[in-house]
Structures are given as structure tokens and as C-alpha cells.
Coordinates of C-alpha atoms and ligand atoms in Angstrom, one line a residue:
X1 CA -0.2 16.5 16.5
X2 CA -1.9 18.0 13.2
X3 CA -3.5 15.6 12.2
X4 CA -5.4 15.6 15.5
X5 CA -6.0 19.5 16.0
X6 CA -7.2 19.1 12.1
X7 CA -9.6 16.4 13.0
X8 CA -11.0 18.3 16.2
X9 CA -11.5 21.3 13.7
X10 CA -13.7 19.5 11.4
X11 CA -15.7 18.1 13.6
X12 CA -16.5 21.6 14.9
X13 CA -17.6 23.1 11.2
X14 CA -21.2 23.8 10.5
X15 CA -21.5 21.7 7.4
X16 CA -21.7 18.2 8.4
X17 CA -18.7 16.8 6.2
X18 CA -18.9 12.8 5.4
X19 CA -15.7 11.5 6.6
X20 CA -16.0 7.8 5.5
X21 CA -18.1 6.3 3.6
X22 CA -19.1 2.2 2.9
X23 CA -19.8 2.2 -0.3
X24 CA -21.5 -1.4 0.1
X25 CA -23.7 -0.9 2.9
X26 CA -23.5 2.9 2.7
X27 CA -22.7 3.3 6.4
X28 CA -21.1 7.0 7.1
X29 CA -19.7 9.0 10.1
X30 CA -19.3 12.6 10.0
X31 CA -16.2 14.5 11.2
X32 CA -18.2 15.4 14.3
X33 CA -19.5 11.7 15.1
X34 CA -16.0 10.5 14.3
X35 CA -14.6 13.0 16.8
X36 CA -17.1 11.9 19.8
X37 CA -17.2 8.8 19.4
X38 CA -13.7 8.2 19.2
X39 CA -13.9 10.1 22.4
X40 CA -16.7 7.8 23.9
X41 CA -14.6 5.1 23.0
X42 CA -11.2 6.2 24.4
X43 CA -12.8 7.2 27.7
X44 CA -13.3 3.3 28.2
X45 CA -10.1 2.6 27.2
X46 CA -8.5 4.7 29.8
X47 CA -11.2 3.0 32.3
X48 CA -10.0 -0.9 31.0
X49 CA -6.0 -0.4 30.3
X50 CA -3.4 1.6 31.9
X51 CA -1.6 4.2 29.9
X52 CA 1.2 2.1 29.3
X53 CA 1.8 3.1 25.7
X54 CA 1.5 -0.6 24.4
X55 CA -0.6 -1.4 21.1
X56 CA -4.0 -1.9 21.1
X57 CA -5.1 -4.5 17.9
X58 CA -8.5 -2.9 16.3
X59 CA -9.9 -6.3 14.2
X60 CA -12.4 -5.5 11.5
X61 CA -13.4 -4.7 8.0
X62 CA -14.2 -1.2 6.4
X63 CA -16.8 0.3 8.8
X64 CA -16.9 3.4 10.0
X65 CA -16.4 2.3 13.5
X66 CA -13.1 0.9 12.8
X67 CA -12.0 4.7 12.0
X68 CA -13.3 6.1 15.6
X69 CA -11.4 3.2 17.1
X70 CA -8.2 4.2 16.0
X71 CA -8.9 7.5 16.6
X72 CA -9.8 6.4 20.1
X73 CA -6.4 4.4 20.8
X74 CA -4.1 7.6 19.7
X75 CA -6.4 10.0 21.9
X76 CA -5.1 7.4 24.8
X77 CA -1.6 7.3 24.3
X78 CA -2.1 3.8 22.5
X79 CA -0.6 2.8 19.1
X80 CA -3.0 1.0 17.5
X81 CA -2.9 -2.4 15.4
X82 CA -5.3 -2.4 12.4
X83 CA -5.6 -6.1 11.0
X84 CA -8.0 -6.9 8.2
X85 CA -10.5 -9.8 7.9
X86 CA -8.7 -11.3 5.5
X87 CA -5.6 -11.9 7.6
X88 CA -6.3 -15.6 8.7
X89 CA -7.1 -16.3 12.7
X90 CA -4.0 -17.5 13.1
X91 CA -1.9 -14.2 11.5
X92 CA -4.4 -12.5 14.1
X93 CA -3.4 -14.5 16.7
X94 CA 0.4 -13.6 16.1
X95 CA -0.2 -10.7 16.3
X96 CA -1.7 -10.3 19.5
X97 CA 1.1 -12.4 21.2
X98 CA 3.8 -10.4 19.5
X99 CA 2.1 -6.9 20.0
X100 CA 1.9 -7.6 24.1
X101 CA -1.5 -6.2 23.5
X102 CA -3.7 -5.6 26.9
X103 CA -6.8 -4.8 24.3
X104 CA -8.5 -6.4 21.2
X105 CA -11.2 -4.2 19.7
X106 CA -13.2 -6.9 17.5
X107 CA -15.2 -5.3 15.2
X108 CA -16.1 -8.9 13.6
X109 CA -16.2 -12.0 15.4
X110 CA -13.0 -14.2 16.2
X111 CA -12.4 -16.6 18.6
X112 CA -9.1 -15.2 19.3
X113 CA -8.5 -13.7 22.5
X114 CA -6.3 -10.7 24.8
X115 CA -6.6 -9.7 28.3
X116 CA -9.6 -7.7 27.7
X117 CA -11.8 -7.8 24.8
X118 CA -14.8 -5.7 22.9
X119 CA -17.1 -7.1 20.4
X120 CA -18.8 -4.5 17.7
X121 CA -22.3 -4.2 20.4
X122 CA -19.9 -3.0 22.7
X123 CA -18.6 -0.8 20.8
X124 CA -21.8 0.5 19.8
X125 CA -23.4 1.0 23.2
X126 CA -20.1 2.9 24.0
X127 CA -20.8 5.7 21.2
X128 CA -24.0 5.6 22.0
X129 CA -23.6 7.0 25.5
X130 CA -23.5 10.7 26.5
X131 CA -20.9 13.0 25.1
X132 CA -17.6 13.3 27.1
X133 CA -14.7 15.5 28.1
X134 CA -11.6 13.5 27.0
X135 CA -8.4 15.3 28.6
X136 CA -5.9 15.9 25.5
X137 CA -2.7 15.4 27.5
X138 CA -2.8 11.4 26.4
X139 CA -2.8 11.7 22.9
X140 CA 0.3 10.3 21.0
X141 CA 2.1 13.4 19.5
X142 CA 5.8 13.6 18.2
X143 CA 8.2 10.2 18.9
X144 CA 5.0 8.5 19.9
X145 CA 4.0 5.6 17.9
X146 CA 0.9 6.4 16.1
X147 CA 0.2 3.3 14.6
X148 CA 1.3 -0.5 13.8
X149 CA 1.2 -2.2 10.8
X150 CA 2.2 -6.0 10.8
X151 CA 4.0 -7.0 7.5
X152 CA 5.3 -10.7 6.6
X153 CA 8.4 -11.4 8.0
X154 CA 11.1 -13.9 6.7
X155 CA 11.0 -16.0 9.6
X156 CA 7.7 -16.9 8.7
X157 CA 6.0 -14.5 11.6
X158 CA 5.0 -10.9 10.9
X159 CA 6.4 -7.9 11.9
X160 CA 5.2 -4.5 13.1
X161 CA 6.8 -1.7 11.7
X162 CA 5.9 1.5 14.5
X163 CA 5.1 4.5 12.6
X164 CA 5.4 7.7 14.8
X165 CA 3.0 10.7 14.9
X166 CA 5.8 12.7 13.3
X167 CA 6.2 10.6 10.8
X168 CA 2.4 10.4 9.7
X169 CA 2.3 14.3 10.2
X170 CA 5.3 14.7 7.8
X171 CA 4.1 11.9 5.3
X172 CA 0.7 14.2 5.3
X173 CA 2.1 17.4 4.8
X174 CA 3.8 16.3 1.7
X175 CA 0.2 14.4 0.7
X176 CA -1.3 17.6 1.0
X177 CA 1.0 19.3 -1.3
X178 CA 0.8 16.7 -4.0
X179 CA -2.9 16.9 -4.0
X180 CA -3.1 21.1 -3.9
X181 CA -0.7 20.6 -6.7
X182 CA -2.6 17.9 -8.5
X183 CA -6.0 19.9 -8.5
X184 CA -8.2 23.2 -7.6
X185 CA -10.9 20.9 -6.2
X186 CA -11.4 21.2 -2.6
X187 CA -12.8 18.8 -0.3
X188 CA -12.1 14.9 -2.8
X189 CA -13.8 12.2 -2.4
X190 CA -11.0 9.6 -2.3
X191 CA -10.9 5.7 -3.3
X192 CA -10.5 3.5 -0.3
X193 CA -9.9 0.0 -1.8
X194 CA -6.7 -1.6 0.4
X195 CA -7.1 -3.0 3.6
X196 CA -6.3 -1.0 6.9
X197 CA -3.7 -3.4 7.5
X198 CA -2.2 -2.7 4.4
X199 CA 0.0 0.4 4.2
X200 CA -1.3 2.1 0.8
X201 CA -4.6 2.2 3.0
X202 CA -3.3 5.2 4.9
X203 CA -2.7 7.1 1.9
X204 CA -5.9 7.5 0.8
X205 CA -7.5 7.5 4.1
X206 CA -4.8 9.5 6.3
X207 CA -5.0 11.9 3.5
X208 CA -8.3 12.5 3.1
X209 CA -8.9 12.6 6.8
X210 CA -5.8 15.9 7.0
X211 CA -7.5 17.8 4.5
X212 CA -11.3 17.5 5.8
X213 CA -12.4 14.5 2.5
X214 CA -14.7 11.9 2.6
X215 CA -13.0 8.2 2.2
X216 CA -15.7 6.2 -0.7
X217 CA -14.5 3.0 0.9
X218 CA -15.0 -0.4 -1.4
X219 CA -15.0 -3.5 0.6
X220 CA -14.2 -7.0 -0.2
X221 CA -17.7 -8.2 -2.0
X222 CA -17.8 -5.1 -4.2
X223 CA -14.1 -5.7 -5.3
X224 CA -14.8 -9.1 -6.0
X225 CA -18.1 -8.5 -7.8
X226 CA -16.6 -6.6 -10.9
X227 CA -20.3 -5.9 -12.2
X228 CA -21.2 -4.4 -8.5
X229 CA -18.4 -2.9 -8.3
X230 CA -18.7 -0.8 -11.5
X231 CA -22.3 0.4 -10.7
X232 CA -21.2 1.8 -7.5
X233 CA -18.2 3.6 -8.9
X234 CA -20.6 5.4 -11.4
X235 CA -22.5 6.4 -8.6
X236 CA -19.2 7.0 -6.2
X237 CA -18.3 10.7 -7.7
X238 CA -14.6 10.2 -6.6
X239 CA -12.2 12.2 -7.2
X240 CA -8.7 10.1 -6.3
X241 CA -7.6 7.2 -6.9
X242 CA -5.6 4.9 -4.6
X243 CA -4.8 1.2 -5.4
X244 CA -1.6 -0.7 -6.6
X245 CA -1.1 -1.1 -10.1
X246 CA -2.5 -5.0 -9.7
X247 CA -5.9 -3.8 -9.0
X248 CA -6.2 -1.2 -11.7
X249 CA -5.5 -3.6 -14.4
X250 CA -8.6 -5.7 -13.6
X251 CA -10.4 -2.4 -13.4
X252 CA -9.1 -1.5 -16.8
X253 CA -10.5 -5.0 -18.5
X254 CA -13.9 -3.1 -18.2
X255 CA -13.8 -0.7 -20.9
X256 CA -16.9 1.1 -19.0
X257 CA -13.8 2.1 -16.8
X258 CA -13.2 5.3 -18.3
X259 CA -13.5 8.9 -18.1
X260 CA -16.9 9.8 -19.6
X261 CA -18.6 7.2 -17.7
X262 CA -16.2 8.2 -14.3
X263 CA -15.7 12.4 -14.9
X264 CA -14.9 13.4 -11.6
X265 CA -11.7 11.9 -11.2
X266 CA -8.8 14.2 -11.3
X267 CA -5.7 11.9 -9.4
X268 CA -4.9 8.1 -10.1
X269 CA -2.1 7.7 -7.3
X270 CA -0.1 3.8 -7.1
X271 CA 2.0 2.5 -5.0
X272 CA 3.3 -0.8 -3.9
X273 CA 4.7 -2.4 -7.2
X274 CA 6.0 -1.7 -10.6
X275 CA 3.5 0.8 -12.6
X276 CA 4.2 -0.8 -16.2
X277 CA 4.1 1.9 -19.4
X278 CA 1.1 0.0 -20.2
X279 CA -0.7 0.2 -17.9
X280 CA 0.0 4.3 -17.7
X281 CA -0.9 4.5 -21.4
X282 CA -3.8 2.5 -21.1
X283 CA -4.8 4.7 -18.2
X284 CA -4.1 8.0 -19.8
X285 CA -5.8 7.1 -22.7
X286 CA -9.1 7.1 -21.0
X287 CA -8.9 9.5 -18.6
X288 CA -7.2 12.5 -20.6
X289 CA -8.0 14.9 -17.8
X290 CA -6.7 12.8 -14.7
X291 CA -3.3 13.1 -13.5
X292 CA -1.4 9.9 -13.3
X293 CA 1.5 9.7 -10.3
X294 CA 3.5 7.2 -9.5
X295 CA 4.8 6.6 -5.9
X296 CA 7.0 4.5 -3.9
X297 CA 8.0 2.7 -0.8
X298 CA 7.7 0.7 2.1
X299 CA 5.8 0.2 5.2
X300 CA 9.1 1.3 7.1
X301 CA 8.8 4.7 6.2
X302 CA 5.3 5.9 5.9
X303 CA 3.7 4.6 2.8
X304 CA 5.6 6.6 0.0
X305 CA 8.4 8.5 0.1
X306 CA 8.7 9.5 -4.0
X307 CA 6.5 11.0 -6.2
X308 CA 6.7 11.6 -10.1
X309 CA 3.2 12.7 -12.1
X310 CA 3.7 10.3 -15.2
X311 CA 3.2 12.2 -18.6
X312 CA 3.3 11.2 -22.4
X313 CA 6.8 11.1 -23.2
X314 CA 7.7 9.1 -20.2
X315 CA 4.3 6.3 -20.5
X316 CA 5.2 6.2 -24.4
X317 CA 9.0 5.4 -23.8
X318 CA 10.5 1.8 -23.9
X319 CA 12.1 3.4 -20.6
X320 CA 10.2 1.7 -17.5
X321 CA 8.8 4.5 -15.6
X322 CA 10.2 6.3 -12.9
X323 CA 9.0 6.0 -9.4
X324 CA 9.6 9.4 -8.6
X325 CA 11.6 12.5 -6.7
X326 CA 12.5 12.3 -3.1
X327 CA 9.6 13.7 -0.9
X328 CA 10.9 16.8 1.1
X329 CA 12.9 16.3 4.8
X330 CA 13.6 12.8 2.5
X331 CA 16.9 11.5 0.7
X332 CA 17.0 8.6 -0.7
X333 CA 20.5 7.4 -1.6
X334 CA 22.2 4.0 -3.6
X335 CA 24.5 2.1 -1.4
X336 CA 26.8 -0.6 -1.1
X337 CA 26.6 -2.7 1.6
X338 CA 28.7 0.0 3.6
X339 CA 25.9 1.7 4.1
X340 CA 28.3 5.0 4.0
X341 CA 27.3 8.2 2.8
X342 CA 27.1 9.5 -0.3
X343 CA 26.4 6.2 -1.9
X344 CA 26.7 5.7 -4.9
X345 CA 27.1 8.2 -8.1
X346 CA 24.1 9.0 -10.2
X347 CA 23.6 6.0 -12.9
X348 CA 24.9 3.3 -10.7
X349 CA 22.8 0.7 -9.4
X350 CA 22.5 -0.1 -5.6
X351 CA 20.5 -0.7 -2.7
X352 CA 17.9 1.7 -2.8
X353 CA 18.2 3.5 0.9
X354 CA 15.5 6.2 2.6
X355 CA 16.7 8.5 5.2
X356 CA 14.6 11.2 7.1
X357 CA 11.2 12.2 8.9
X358 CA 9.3 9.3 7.8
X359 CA 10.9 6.5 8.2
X360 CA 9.4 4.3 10.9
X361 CA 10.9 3.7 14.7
X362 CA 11.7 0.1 13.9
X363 CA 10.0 -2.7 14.7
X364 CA 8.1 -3.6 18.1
X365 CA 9.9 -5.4 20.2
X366 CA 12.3 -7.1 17.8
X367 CA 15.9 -4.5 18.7
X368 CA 18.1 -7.0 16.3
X369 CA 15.7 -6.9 13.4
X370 CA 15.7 -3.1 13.4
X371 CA 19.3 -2.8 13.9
X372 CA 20.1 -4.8 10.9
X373 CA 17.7 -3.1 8.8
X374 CA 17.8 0.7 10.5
X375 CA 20.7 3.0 11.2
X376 CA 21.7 6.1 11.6
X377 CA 23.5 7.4 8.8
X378 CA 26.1 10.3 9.2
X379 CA 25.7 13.5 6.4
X380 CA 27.3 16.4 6.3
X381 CA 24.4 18.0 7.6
X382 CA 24.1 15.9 10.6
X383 CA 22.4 12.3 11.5
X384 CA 19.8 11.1 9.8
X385 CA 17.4 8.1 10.5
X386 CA 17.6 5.7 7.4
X387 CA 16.1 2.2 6.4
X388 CA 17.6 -0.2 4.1
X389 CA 15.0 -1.4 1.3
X390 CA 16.4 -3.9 0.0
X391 CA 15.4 -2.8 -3.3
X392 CA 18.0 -2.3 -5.7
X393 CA 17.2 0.8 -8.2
X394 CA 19.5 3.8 -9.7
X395 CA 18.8 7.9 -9.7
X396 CA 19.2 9.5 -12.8
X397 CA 18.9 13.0 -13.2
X398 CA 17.5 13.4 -9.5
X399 CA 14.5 10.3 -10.7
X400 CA 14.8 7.5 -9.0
X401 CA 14.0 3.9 -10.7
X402 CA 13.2 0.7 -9.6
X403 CA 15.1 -2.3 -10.9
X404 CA 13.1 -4.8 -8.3
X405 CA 14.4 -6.6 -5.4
X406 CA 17.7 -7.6 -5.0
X407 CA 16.5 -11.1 -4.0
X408 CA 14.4 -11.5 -7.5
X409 CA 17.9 -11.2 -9.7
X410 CA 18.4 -14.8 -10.7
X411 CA 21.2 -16.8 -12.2
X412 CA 20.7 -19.1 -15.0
X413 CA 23.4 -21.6 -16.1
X414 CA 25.3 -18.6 -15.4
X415 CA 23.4 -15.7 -16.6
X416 CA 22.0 -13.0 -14.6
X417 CA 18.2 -12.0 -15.5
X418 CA 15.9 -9.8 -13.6
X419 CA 12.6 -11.5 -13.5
X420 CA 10.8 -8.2 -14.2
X421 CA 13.1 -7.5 -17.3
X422 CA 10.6 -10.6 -19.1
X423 CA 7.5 -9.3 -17.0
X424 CA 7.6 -5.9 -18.8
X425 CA 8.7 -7.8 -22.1
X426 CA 5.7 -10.0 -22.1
X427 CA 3.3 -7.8 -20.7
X428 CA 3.6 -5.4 -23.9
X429 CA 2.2 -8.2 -25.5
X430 CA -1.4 -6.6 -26.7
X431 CA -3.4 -9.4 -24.9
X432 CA -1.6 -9.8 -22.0
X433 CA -3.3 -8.5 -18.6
X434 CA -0.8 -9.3 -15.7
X435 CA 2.4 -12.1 -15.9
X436 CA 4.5 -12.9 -13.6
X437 CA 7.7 -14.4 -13.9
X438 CA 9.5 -17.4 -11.7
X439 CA 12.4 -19.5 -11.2
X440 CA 11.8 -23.1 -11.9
X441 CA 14.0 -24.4 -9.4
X442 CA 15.1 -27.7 -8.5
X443 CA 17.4 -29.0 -5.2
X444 CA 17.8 -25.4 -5.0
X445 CA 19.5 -24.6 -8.4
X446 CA 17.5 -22.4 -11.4
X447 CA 16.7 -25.3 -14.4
X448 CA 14.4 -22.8 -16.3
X449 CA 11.9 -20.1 -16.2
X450 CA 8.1 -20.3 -15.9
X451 CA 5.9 -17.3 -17.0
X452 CA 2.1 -17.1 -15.5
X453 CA -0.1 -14.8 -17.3
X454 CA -4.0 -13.9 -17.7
X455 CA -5.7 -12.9 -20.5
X456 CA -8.2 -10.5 -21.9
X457 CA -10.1 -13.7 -23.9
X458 CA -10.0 -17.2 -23.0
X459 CA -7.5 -19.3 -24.6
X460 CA -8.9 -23.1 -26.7
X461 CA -5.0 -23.8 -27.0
X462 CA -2.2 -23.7 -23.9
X463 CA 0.9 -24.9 -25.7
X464 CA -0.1 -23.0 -29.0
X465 CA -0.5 -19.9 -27.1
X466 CA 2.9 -20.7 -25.2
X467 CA 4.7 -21.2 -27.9
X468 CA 3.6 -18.1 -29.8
X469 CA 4.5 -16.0 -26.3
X470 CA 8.0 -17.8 -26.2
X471 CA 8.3 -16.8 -30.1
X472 CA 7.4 -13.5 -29.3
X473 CA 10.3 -13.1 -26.0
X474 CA 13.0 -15.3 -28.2
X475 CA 12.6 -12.0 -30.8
X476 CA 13.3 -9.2 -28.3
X477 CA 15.3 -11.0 -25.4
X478 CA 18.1 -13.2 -25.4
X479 CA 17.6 -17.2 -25.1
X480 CA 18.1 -17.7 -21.7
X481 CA 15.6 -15.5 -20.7
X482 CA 13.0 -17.4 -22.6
X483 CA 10.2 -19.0 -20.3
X484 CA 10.4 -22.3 -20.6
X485 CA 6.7 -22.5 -20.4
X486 CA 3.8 -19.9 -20.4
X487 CA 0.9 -21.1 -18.0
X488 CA -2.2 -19.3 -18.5
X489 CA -4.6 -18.5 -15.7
X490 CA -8.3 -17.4 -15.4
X491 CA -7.2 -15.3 -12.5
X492 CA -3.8 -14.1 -11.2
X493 CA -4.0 -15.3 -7.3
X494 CA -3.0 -12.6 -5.0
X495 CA -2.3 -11.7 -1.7
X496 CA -3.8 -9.6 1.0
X497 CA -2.0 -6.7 0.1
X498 CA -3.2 -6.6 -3.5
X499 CA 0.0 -8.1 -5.0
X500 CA 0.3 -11.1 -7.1
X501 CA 1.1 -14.0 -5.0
X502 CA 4.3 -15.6 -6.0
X503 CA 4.6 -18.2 -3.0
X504 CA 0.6 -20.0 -4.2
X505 CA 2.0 -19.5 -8.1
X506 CA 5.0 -21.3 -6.9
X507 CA 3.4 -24.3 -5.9
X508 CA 1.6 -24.3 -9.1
X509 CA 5.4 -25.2 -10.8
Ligands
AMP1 P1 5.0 -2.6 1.2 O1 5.8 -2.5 2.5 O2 4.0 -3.7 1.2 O3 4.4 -1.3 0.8 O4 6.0 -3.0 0.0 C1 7.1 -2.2 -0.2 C2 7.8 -2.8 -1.4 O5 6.9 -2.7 -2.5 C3 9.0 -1.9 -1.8 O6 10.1 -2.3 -1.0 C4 9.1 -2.3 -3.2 O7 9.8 -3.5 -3.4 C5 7.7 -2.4 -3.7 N1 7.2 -1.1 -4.3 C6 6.6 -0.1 -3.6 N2 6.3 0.9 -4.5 C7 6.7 0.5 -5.7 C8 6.7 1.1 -7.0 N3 6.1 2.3 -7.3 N4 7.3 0.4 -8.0 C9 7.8 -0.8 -7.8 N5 7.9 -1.4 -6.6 C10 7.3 -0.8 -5.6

């Protein structure tokens, strides 16, 4: 596969390129350490499993060693499983049982356990042995599932949607275009804030690994330590930014945050939920010579599938923004629930469907699950591999926009209101950092709405400052879609992946 031969080129370059770097403890491999050691590494794997093609789950944090352990697992034949610290023991535990794994590579301690198991001094004493001659003809290349990731599932037990080598190759090449296009710089320094276990983690990573960067890679205690966390960015000299939208706006309440404190960045990429106009604006404002882009979708097809670089006219409209053009060997259609080609007509709402090279095999071991939510769907030019989002969004003039997910449309005593409709509304409020928006629901049926927010000051009066943001919606949005109440929070919780988390603010109702 590419990616590989480009990884086995770097590591044979004279200049000793950082690959990854901790930007906490400032542990770093080099292309050429990366490539031994995962070499040292996979050498014991082929000594401790078969080549059976099954998953091996790699458990750790942001160290460099996680890195060569992947690396180590696709040189095998092995999909590999990243999950994050901050996935409780129990969400680990699932998902060794439901990946059939023969292999845990425990970079931290846990008491969970597999067949066979390696702790981080094993691991070390492996790369520290003499070099090796791996044989090549294991590694995963084409239909081979490259890697794992385990999203939440509605049953209450996560999933793991199997991401090919194709597919990463493809979802790379495209990468590598956007970022040619995007700047004259060679060899970025890119942001590394989500979780391996989290999807928008391969963008920054995969991509800087294809075109020979160094990953600047901020773990948990520098993203929770905002005064920490600034320092190091000064010092970081990144060049692209990776992160959902969530994450930038508690960078942006720093106004340190900008561009002549942070010149060297020329690429603010999100993905993963709405980019508001605000936040854009806000964005553009203080880094004038930084391209903005917006991206989109799932897990199930690679990361990101559409692209659109964000500009003026488009952050200064009352329009929400665009989430971008199809990627090439993409289409992304509306449909029905026929599922039929061509969809729908430009301008009509739908289910947002992707079909092409990068959307993902289907999910391990789970056949029904990925027949309901994969298929193949016929085109005049042939069969293409598709995944329904369950998004609903419209194209117009060949941009496609998001209009959320179907299951956040609500009825209230008989109206219908799109949650993020009052997000957006309330969030051009001047003060307002990040709101969400919920049913207030009771014996199943919608009595009201309930708004969360956090602010950029601290607030002496609740009701006062909910009724002057229920005044402010009752002027621009109809009646019913005025919050019942406004519940202001220090902090917006959030989830693993970086998004606010609706299930802990429901609880708060
Ligand atoms: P994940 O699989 O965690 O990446 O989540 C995928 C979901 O995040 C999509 O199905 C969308 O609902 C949402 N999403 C991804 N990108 C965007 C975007 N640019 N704007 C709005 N929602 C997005």
C-alpha cells in the first residue's frame, strides 16, 4: 500500500525527520525509529499470534510507541484496534470480546485481559532489541482491513467500523491534495489533539504520516490545563490545525489565541459537527492568513469525505456554512428511504448518502448491522459501495449542507423544529460560547425545550439572564421554538470524541 512504501521511504532519508511528537513530555520517534521498531515489534507478533487476519486492540494514550504498534499490526496482516484511556475499562473490555482479539498491546495499565497480553516494558525491550528483516508479503494492502475504530452503538455496545487499506490510501491522496492546495510549505507540523480512537485523529495523523510531517501531539493534561496548553502551542510552530469545532471555541476564549502570537499556521481543518458562522468569523478574524476548511463525515467512510475552504462571503452570511464538495472517487447523493439512484434533485432535503472508495467494509462481525446501514447502490456507471448517514442535508449548486440528524428533528405540540435551528440562533448571541439545545420530554412526549449554554463571564443572575436569552429567540424565531428555560453552565460536559454530551446534559433536565 502507499502509505506503507511512503513510510519505508522516509525512514531511509538522511535527515532525521520527527514523525510524532508529545508535546507534554516531549517524547519523539523519527521516521526511521518508527519504521524498525514497528518492525521489532511485528516480528513478535508473528512469533505470538497466527496470521489470521483478526484485530489486534493497541491500549494507550499519545506516545510515540502507540504509533510503531499500529504500524506493527498492519506489517502482520493485523487490523489494529486503537482505544484511548479515556474509554472506561469496561468500553475496553467490550471491545476485546467483540473484536475476537488473540492480542492486547497495553501501553498503560488495565486489568483487562485477551489471550496474550504486552505491557509498555515489554514493548520497550522489544524495540530495543537488534534490528530485523520483516518479510513484506504480510502487510495489509488493498481489501484488507487496515484499521478498527469502535464507535457507540444504539444497542448500548460499540461498534467497529473496518476501514480498508484502500480506503485510508484514497482518503490520503485526497488529504494530500487539499493540503498542496492549501499551502507552499513543505514538511507541516500538524495539531494532534483527538484521541486515536476517535476518527478525526487519523486526519491529522494519517496525513502527516503520507506526506513525511511531524504530528505536535497534545494530550489530555495539556488540553485540560488551558494556561499549559497555550504556552506549549507558542512554542509548538504548527502549521495545521485539526480539532472539531467544540474544541476550538474554548481555544478561541483565550484571546492570546491568535495569529501574531501563533504565525506559523497556514490550515484550520474541522470535522465532526456543525462549524457555526461564528465561530469561522471569529477564527478568520485572527488568523487573516490561515485557510479555514470545513469537512465532513463519518467513521464509515474514512474520516471526511467533503471539503469546502470557508471564505468571507460565506462566514458573513446568515446562510449556515457549507460542509463542502464531494471528495474525488466520492458521490454523495439525497435519498429517500429507497435508497435508489439518483436521489433526490438539487434543493431537496434527504438522507445524506456516501458512495465510493472510502467508505468502510462494514462492521466486524455484525453482517445485519452492515446490511441495514451498507449497500451497494446501482449507477449508470456501475456498482458503487454506499453508506447511509443518517444525516439529513440538501446539495445546492454542487455544496452540500448539513441540516443535522434526522433523529434530532422534534415535534412540539405539533410543530416541527430542528434543534440546531435555535443552536445557531442563540449562539449569535455576542456572549454566548457553545449551547445546546434539548427536548424536555416527559412519558415520552416533547412538553418544552431546554437550552444549555456557557459563557464568556460569569453570570450573578440565572433567570435574569434566561429571560433576556428567551427575549432575544422570541424576536427572531417563532414561539414554539422558545426554550422554555436557559441553564447556564461553567463548562459544557463532553464526550470522548470532543462533542458536547447530550445524554449527561440530559440528566441535568
Ligand atoms: P463521527 O463518526 O464521530 O465522525 O461522527 C459523524 C457524524 O458527525 C456525522 O454523521 C455527522 O452527524 C456529524 N458531522 C461530521 N462532520 C460534520 C460537519 N462538518 N458538520 C456537521 N456535522 C458533522
Amino acid at each position: 500500500m502507499e502509505l506503507l512504501k511512503r513510510l519505508e521511504n522516509y525512514s531511509k532519508t538522511e535527515a532525521e525527520v520527527v514523525a510524532f511528537k508529545n508535546a507534554f513530555t516531549d517524547e519523539t520517534i523519527t521516521y526511521s525509529e518508527l519504521w524498525s521498531y514497528s518492525d521489532k515489534i511485528a516480528k513478535h507478533i508473528n512469533e505470538t499470534v497466527e496470521c489470521d487476519k483478526k484485530p489486534v486492540v493497541v491500549y494507550g494514550h499519545k506516545s510515540p510507541l502507540m504509533l510503531a504498534a499500529f504500524l506493527a499490526c498492519v506489517k502482520t496482516g493485523h487490523p489494529y484496534c486503537p482505544v484511548d484511556i479515556s474509554m472506561p475499562q469496561e468500553r475496553l473490555k467490550d471491545i476485546v470480546e467483540a473484536s475476537e482479539t488473540k492480542l492486547l498491546i497495553a501501553m498503560v495499565d488495565t486489568e483487562v485481559t485477551a489471550v496474550n497480553k504486552w505491557n509498555k516494558s515489554e514493548v520497550d525491550t522489544m524495540v530495543s532489541e537488534d534490528a530485523v528483516e520483516l518479510p513484506k508479503d504480510n502487510y495489509v494492502s488493498g481489501s484488507d482491513v487496515y484499521y478498527i475504530i469502535f464507535t457507540s452503538g444504539s444497542t448500548g455496545k460499540p461498534k467497529g467500523v473496518m476501514i480498508t487499506a484502500d480506503c485510508l490510501d484514497n482518503y490520503l491522496d485526497w488529504m494530500e491534495q487539499i493540503m498542496n492546495r492549501s499551502t507552499d510549505k513543505k514538511q507541516l507540523t500538524y495539531l494532534n489533539q483527538a484521541p486515536f480512537s476517535f476518527d478525526l485523529s487519523v486526519m491529522d495523523t494519517y496525513t502527516s504520516l503520507y506526506t513525511g510531517g511531524t504530528i505536535w501531539s497534545m494530550e489530555k493534561r495539556v488540553q485540560e490545563d488551558m494556561g499549559l496548553m497555550h504556552s506549549k502551542l507558542k512554542e509548538s510552530g504548527l502549521n495545521v490545525w485539526v480539532s472539531t469545532p467544540s474544541f476550538m471555541n474554548v481555544c478561541l476564549l483565550n484571546k492570546e489565541f491568535n495569529g501574531e502570537n501563533l504565525p506559523d499556521f497556514t490550515t484550520f481543518l474541522f470535522c465532526g459537527e456543525v462549524l457555526t458562522n461564528k465561530t469561522a468569523r471569529e477564527l478568520m478574524k485572527r488568523f487573516p492568513n490561515a485557510e479555514v476548511i470545513n469537512t465532513y463525515g463519518p467513521t464509515e467512510s474514512t474520516v471526511a469525505v467533503t471539503e469546502v475552504v470557508i471564505n468571507d462571503e460565506m462566514a458573513g452570511s446568515e446562510h449556515p456554512l457549507s460542509i463542502g464538495y464531494d471528495k474525488p472517487g466520492t458521490k454523495i447523493f439525497i435519498m429517500d428511504d429507497k435508497y435508489t439512484y439518483p436521489g433526490k434533485p438539487e434543493g431537496e432535503k434527504g438522507e445524506i448518502v456516501i458512495a465510493g472508495n472510502t467508505v468502510a467494509a462494514g462492521y466486524l462481525n455484525q453482517p445485519e448491522l452492515t446490511a441495514d446501514k451498507f449497500f451497494k447502490l446501482s449507477t449508470p456507471d456501475g456498482e458503487m459501495w454506499a453508506y447511509k448517514t443518517g444525516d439529513e442535508g440538501y446539495k445546492e449548486k454542487e455544496l452540500l449542507y448539513y441540516c443535522g440528524r434526522m433523529d434530532f428533528q422534534i415535534k412540539l405540540n405539533g410543530y416541527r423544529i430542528e434543534l440546531g435551528d435555535i443552536e445557531s440562533n442563540i449562539l449569535e448571541m455576542d456572549d454566548v460560547t457553545y449551547c445546546v439545545v434539548l427536548p424536555i420530554e416527559k412519558r415520552g412526549e416533547v412538553k418544552g425545550l431546554a437550552a444549555f449554554v456557557t459563557l464568556d463571564h460569569p453570570v450573578e443572575d440565572e433567570f435574569e439572564y434566561s429571560q433576556s436569552v428567551r427575549k432575544y429567540i422570541a424576536e427572531k424565531l417563532p414561539h414554539y421554538m422558545v426554550p422554555k428555560k436557559c441553564i447556564v453552565l461553567d463548562e459544557m460536559p463532553m464526550t470522548n470524541n470532543g462533542k458536547a454530551d447530550r445524554r449527561a446534559l440530559k440528566e441535568m433536565l
